[in-house]
CSV table of C-alpha atoms and ligand atoms in Angstrom, one decimal:
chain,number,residue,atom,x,y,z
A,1,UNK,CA,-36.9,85.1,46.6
A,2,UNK,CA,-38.8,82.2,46.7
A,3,UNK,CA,-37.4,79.8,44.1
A,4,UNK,CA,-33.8,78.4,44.7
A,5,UNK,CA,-31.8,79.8,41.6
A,6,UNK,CA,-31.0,76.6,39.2
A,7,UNK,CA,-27.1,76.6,38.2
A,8,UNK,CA,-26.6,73.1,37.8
A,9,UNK,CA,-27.7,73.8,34.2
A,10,UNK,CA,-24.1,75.6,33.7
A,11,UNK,CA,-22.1,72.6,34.4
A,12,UNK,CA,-20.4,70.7,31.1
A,13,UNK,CA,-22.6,73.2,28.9
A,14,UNK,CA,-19.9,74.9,26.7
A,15,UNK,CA,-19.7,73.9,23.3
A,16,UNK,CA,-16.3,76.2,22.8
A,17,UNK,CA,-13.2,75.8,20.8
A,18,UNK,CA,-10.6,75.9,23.4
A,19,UNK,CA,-12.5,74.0,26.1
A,20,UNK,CA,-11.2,70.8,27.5
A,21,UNK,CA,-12.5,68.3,25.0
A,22,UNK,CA,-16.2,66.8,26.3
A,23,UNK,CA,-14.1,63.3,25.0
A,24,UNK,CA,-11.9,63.5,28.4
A,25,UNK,CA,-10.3,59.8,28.5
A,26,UNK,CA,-11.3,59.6,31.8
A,27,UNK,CA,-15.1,61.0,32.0
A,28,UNK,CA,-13.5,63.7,34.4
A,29,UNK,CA,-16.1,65.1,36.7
A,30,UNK,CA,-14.1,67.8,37.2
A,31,UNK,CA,-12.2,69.9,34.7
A,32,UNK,CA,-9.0,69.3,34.5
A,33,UNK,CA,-6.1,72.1,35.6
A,34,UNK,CA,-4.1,73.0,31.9
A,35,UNK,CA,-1.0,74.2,34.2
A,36,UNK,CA,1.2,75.5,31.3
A,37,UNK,CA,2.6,78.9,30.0
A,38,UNK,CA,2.8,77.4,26.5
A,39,UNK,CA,1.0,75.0,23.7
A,40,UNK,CA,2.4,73.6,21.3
A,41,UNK,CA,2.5,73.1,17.7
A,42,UNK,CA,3.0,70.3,15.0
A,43,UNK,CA,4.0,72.5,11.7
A,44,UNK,CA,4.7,75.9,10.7
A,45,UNK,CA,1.4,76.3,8.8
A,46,UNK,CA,-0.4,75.2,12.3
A,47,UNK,CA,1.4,78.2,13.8
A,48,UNK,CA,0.4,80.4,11.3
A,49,UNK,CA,-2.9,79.9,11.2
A,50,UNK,CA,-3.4,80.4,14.4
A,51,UNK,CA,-1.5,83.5,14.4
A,52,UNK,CA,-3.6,84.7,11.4
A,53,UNK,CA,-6.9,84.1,13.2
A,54,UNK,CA,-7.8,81.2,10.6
A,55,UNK,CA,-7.6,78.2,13.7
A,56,UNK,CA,-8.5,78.8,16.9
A,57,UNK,CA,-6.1,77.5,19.1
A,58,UNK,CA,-4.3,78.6,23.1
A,59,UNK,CA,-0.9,79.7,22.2
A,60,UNK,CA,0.1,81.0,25.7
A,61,UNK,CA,-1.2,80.9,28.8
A,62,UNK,CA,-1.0,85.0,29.7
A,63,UNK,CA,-3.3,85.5,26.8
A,64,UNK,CA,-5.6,82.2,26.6
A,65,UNK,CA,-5.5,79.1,29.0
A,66,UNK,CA,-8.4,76.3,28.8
A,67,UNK,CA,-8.9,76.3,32.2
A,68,UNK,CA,-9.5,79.7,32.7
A,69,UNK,CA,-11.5,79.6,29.5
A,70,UNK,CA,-14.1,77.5,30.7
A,71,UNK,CA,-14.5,80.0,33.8
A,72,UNK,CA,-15.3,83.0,30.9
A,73,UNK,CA,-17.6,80.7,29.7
A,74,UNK,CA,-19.4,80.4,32.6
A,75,UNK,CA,-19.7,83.6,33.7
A,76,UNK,CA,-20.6,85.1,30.2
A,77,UNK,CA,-23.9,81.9,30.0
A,78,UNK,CA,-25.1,83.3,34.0
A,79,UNK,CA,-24.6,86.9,33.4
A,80,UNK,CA,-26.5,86.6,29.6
A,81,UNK,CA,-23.6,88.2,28.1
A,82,UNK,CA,-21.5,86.6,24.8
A,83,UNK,CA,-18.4,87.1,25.7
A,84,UNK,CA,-16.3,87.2,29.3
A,85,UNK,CA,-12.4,87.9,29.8
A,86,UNK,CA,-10.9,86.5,33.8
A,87,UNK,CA,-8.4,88.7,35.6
A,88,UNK,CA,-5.9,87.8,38.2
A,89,UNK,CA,-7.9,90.3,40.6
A,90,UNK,CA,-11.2,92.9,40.7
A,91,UNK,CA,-9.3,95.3,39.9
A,92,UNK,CA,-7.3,93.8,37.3
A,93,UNK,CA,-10.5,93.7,35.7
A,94,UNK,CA,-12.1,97.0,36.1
A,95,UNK,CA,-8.3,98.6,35.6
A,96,UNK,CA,-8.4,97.2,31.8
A,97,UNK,CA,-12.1,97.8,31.5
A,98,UNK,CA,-11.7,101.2,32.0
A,99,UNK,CA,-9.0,101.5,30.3
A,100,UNK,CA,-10.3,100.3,27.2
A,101,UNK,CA,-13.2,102.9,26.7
A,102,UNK,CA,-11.2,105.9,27.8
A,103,UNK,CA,-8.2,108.7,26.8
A,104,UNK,CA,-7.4,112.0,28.1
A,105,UNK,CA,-9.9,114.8,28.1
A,106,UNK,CA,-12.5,112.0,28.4
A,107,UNK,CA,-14.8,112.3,31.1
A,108,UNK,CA,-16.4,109.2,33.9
A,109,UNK,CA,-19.7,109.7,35.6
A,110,UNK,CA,-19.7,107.7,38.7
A,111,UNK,CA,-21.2,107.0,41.8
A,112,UNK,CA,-20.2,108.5,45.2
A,113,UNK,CA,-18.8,105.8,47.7
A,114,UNK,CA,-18.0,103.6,44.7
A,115,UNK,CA,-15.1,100.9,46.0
A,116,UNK,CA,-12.2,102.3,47.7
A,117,UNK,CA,-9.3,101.5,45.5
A,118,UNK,CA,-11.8,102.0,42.1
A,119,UNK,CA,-11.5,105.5,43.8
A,120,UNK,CA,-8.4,105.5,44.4
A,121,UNK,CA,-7.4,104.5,40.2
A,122,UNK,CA,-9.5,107.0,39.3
A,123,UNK,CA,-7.9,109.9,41.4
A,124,UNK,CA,-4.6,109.0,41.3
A,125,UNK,CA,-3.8,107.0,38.0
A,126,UNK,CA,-6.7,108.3,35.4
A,127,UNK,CA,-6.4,111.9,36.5
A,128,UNK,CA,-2.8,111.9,35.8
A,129,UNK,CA,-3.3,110.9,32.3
A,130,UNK,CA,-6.2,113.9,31.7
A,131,UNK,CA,-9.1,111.7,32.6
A,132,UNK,CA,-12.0,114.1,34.4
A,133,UNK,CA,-14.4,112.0,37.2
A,134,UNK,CA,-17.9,113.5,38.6
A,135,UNK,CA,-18.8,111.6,41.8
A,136,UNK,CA,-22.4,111.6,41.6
A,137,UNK,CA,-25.2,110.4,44.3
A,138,UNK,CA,-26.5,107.5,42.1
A,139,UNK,CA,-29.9,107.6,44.2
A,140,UNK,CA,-30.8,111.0,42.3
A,141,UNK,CA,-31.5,109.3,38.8
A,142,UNK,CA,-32.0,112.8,37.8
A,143,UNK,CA,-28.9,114.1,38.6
A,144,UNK,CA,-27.2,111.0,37.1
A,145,UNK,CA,-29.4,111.1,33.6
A,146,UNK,CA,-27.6,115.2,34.1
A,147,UNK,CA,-24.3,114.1,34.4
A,148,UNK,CA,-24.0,111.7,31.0
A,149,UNK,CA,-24.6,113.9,27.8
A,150,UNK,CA,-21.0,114.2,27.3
A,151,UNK,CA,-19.1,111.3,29.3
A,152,UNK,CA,-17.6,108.6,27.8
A,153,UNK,CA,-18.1,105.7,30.3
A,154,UNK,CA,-20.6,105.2,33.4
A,155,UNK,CA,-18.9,103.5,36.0
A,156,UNK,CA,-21.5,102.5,38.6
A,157,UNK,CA,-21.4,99.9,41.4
A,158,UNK,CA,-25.4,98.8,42.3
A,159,UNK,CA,-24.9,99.3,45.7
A,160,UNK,CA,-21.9,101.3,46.3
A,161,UNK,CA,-19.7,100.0,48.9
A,162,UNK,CA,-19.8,100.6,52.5
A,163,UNK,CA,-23.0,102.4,52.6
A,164,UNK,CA,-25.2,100.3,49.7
A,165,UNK,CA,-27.0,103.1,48.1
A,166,UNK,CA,-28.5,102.2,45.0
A,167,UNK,CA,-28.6,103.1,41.0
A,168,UNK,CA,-31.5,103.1,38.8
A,169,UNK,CA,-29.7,101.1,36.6
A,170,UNK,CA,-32.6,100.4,33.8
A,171,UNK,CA,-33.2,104.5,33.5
A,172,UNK,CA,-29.5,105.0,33.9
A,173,UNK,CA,-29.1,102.9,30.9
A,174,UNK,CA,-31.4,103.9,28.5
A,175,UNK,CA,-30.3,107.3,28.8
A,176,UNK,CA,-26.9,106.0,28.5
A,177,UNK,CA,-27.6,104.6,25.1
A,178,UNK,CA,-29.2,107.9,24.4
A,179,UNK,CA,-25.5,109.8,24.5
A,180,UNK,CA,-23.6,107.5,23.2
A,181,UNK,CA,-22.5,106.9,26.8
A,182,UNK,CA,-20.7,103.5,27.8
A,183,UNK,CA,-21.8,101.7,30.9
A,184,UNK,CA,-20.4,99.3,33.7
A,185,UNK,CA,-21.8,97.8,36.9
A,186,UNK,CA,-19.4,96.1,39.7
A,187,UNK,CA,-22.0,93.6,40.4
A,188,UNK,CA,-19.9,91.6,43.2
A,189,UNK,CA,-22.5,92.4,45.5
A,190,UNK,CA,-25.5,90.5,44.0
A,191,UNK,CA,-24.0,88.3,41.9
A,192,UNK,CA,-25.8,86.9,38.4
A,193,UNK,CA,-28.2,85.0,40.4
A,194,UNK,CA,-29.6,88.4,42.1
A,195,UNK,CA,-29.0,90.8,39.4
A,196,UNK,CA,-28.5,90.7,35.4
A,197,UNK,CA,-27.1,94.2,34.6
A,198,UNK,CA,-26.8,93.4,30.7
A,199,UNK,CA,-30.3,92.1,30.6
A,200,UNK,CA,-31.7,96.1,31.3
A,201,UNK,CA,-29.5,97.6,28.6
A,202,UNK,CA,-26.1,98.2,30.6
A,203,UNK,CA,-23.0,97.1,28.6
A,204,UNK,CA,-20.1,95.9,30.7
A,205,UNK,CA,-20.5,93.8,34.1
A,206,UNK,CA,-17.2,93.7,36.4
A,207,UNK,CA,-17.2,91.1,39.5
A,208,UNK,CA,-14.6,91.1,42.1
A,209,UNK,CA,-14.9,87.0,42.1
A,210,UNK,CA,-12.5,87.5,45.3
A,211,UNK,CA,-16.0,87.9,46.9
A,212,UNK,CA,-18.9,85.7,46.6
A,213,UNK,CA,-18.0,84.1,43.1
A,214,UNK,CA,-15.1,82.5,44.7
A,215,UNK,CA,-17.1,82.5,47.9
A,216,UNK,CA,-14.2,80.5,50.2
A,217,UNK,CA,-11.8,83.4,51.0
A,218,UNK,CA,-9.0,81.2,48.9
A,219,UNK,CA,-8.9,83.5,45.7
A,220,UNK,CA,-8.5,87.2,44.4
A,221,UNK,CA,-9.8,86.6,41.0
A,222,UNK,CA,-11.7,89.3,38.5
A,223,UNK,CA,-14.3,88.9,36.0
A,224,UNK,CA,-15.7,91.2,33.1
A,225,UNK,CA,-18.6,90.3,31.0
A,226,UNK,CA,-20.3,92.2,27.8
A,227,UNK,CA,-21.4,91.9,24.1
A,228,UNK,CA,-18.6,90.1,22.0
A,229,UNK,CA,-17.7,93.8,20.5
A,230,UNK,CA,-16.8,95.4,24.4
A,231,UNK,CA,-14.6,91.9,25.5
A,232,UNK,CA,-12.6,92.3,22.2
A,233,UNK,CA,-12.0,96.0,22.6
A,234,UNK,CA,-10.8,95.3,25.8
A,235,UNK,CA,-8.8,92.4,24.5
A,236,UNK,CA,-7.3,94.1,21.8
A,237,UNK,CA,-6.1,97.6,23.9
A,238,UNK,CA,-5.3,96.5,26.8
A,239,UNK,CA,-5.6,92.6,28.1
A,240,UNK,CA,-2.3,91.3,26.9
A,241,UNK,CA,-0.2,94.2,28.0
A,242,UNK,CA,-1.0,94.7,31.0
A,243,UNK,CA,-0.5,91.4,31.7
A,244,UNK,CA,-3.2,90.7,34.9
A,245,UNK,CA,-4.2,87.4,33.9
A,246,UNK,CA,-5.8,84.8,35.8
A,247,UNK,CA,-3.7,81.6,36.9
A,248,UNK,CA,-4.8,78.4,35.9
A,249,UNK,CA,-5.7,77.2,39.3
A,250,UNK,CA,-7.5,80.2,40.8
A,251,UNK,CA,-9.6,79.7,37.8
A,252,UNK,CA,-10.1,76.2,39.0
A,253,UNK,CA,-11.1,77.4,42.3
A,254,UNK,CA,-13.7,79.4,41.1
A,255,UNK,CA,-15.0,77.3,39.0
A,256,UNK,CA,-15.5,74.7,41.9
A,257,UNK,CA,-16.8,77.3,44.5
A,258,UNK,CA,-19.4,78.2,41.7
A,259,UNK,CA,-21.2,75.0,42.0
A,260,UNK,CA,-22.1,76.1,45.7
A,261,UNK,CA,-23.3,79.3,44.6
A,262,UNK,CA,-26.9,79.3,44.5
A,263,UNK,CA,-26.9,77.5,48.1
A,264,UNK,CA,-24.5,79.9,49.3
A,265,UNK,CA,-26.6,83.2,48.1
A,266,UNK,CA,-29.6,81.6,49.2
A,267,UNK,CA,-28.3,81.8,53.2
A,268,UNK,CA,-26.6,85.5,52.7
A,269,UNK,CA,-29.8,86.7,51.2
A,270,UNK,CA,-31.8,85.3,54.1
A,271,UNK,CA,-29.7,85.6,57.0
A,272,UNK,CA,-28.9,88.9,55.6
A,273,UNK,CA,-32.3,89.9,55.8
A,274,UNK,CA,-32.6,88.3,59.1
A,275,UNK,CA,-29.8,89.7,60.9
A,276,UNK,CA,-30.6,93.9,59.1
A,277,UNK,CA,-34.5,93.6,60.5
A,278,UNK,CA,-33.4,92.3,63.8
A,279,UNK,CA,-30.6,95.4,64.0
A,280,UNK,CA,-33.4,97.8,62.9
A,281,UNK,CA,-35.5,96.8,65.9
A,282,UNK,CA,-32.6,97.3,68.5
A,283,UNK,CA,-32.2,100.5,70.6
A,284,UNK,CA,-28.8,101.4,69.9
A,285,UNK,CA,-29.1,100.9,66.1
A,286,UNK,CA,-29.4,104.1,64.7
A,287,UNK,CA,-29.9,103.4,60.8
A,288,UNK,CA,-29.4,99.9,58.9
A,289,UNK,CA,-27.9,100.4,55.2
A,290,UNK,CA,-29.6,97.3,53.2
A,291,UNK,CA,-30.5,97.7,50.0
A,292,UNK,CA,-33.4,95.3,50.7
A,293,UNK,CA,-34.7,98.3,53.6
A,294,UNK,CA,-36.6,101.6,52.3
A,295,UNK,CA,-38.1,102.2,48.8
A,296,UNK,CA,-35.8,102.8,45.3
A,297,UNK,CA,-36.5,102.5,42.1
A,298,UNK,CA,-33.0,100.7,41.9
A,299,UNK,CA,-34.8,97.9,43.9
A,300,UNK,CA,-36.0,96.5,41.0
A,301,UNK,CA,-33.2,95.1,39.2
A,302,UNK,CA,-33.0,92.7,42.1
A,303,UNK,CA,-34.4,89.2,43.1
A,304,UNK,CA,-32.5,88.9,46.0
A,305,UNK,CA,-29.8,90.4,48.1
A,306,UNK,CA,-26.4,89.7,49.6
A,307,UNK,CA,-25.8,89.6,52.9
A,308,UNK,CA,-23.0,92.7,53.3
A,309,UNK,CA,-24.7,95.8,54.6
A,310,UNK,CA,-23.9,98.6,56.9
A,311,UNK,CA,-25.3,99.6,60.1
A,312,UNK,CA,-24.6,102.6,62.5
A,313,UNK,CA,-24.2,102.7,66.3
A,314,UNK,CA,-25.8,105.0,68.5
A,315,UNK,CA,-23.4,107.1,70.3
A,316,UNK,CA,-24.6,105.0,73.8
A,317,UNK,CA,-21.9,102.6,71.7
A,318,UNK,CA,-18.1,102.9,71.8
A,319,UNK,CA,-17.3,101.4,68.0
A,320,UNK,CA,-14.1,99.9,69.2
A,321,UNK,CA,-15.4,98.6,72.3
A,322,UNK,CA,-18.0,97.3,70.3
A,323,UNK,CA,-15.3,95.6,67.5
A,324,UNK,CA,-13.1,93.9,70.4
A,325,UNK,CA,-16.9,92.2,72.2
A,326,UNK,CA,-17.4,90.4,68.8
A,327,UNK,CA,-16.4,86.5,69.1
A,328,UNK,CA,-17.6,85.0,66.5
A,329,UNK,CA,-17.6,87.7,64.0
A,330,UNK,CA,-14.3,88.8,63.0
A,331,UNK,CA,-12.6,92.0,62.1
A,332,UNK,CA,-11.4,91.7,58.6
A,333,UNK,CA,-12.0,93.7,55.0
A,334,UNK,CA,-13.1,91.1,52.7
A,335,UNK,CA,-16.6,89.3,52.5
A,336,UNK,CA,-18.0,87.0,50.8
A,337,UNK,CA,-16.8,84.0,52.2
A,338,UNK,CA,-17.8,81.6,54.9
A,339,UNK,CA,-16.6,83.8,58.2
A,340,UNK,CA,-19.0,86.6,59.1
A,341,UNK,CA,-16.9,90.0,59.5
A,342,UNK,CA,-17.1,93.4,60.2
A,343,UNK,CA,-15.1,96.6,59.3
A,344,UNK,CA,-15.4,99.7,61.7
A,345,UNK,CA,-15.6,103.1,58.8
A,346,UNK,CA,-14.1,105.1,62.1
A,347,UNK,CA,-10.6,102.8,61.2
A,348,UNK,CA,-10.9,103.5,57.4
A,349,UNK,CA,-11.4,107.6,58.1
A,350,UNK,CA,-7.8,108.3,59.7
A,351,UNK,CA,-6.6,107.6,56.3
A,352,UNK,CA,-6.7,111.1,54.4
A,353,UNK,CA,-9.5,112.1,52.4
A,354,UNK,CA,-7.7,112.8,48.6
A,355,UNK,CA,-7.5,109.1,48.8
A,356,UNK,CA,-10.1,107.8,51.1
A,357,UNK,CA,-13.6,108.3,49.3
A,358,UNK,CA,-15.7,107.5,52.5
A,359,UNK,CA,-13.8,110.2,54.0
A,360,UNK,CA,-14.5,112.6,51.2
A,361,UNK,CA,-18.5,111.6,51.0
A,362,UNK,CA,-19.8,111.7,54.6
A,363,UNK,CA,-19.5,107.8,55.9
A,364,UNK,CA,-20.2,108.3,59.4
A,365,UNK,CA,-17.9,107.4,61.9
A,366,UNK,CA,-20.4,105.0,63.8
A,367,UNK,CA,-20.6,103.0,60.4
A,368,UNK,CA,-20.0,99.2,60.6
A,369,UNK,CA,-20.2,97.3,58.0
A,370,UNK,CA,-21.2,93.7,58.1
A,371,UNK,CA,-20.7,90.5,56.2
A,372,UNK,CA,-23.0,88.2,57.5
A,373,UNK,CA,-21.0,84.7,56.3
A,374,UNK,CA,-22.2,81.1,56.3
A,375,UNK,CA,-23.0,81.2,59.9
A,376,UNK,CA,-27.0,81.4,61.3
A,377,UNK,CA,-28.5,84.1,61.7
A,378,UNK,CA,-29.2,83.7,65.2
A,379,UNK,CA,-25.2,83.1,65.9
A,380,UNK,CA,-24.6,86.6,64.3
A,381,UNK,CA,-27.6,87.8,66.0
A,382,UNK,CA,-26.5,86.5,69.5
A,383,UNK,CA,-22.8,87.5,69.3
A,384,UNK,CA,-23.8,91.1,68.0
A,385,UNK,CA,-26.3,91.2,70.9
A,386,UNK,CA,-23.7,90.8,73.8
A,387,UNK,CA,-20.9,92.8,71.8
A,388,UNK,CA,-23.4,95.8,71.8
A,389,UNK,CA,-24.5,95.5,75.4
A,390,UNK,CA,-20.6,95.2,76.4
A,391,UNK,CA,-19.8,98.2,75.0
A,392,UNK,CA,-22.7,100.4,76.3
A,393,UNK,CA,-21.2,103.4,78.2
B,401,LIG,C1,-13.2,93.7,46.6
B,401,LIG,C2,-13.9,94.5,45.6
B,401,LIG,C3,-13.3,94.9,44.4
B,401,LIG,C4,-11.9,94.6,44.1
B,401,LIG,O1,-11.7,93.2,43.9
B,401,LIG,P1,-10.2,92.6,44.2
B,401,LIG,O2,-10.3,91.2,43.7
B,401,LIG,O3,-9.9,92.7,45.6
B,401,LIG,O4,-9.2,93.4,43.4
B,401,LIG,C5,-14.1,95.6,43.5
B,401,LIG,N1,-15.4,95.9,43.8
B,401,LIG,C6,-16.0,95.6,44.9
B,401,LIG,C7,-17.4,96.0,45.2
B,401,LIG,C8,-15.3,94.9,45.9
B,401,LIG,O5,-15.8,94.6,47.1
């Protein structure tokens, strides 16, 4: 990456009905908070033209609020989409996005090691209701291009979680289109500045904004993005009824952690990179999982990289030894935020494998998985560095 993505291009840019008016009384920097269930109205025919779709207008807050508006907005202009619909959580969002594109007897290609409670929705809530899921190693394009004539919806994650394998998202989509297939990417991990899943033909783009949209460990939040035709699917079947809408002021905080964006994804993609080449080099490293590291044609999509990977221990290296050295990093599942973090797989594999899907496909037990936060590079560097050498047996 060697041009600092521009996002200051976003800011007042959305020429909308139900956007805070661009007339504010005050010149507002900042856009306002519209903390209300309900708007009102001045005459029945105002109400009913609203409710007829002839005037566009917020008429409650679980199905249309300004605030969080103007965060759709937003994400739909930097992910290239037209339309965008915010969720009170990740997977609030993929939850209704799913559920929007399929019924029983329908079948889901996805990828193996594809977020743990995605997994989890898919095993336990969509298998209950006749939905059949194929758990496919996205790095063999073939074998994914074999596993679509038939499925309804694509679910992929580009990388998967915990152990960042990668899709070939521009083949994976083209065949897609091919069979009448429907496809999603969880694109938490790179973000719209690093990856632009719609611009290679894929049709739905899902961010956990609890991550590195958000970016300050104050929000759960969930984003989905697509052609105007996908967002009002998922509207109409699902949105209002299940209810997982976004609060007023989560959407706020978003929106204001959004305006650090670029700087912030500028350090995880080079610290990142610093930290996985320095852990390559080091005697008890056994195998760094960085989507940046080793050749895919998934690579491509790419113009940078986050700073979340994986990395396994030798077995010199006791993995809770190693957990308790860390002083700086700490031991928490999130990322995204400022802290750097890591989360030991060995914790995550007492849980059973029906519901555990790193259990079920192979994560190693000397997996750790690092979020390399706002701190330096060297910091990171220098507190792994004495955590690993304390726990040497
Ligand atoms: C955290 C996460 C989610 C779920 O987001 P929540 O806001 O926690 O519901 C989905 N996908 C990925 C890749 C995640 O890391």
């Amino acid at each position: 990456m060697n041009e600092t993505p521009r996002f200051d291009a976003y800011r007042h840019a959305i020429p909308e009905p139900l956007m805070p008016p661009r007339d504010d009384p005050f010149d507002a920097a900042v856009p306002p908070i519209y903390q209300t269930s309900l708007f009102l109205f001045d005459s029945y025919k105002e109400l009913e033209d609203v409710f007829a779709g002839r005037s566009k207008k917020p008429i409650y807050s679980r199905g249309d609020n300004p605030t969080v508006r103007l965060l759709e907005r937003k994400i739909a202009e930097m992910e290239g989409a037209e339309e965008a619909r915010a969720f009170s959580s990740g997977m609030g969002a993929i939850a209704a996005a799913v559920l929007a594109f399929v019924g029983p007897g329908d079948r889901i290609v996805t990828v193996r090691h594809v977020y743990s409670d995605a997994f989890r929705f898919f095993e336990k809530v969509l298998k209950r209701f006749g939905v059949v899921v194929d758990y496919i190693d996205g790095t063999d394009t073939q074998a994914m291009l074999a596993a679509l004539p038939g499925a309804k919806l694509a679910y992929l994650e580009n990388p998967t979680s915990m152990v960042f394998e990668l899709q070939d998202l521009t083949a994976i989509a083209e065949a897609a289109r091919r069979h009448g297939v429907v496809t999603m990417v969880d694109n938490s991990w790179a973000t719209p500045l690093f990856q632009k899943p719609l611009s290679v033909g894929i049709d739905i783009v899902i961010h956990a904004a609890s991550k590195y949209l958000g970016g300050q460990s104050d929000t759960v939040a969930g984003l989905v993005t697509g052609s105007k035709a996908h967002i009002d699917r998922i509207n109409s079947e699902i949105y209002p009824y299940t209810g997982a809408k976004l609060a007023p002021f989560e959407a706020w905080l978003v929106l204001r952690n959004l305006e650090t964006l670029p700087f912030r994804m500028r350090h995880h993609h080079e610290a990142g990179l610093e930290v996985a080449s320095w852990l390559q080099a080091h005697e008890d490293v056994t195998n760094v999982m960085h989507p940046a590291l080793g050749e895919h044609p998934g690579k491509r999509t790419f113009s940078g990289f986050g700073g979340l990977f994986s990395f396994e221990v030798s077995d010199r290296i006791d993995v809770a030894d190693f957990v308790d050295a860390l002083g700086l990093i700490r031991i928490g599942v999130s990322w995204g935020g400022p802290e750097s973090l890591v989360v030991p797989a060995k914790a995550a594999l007492s849980i059973s494998p029906e519901t555990n899907v790193f259990a079920r496909f192979g994560v190693t037990d000397r997996t750790i998985r690092l979020n390399v936060g706002l701190h330096s590079a060297k910091e990171v560097i220098a507190d792994i560095e004495q955590a690993l050498a304390a726990a040497k047996r």
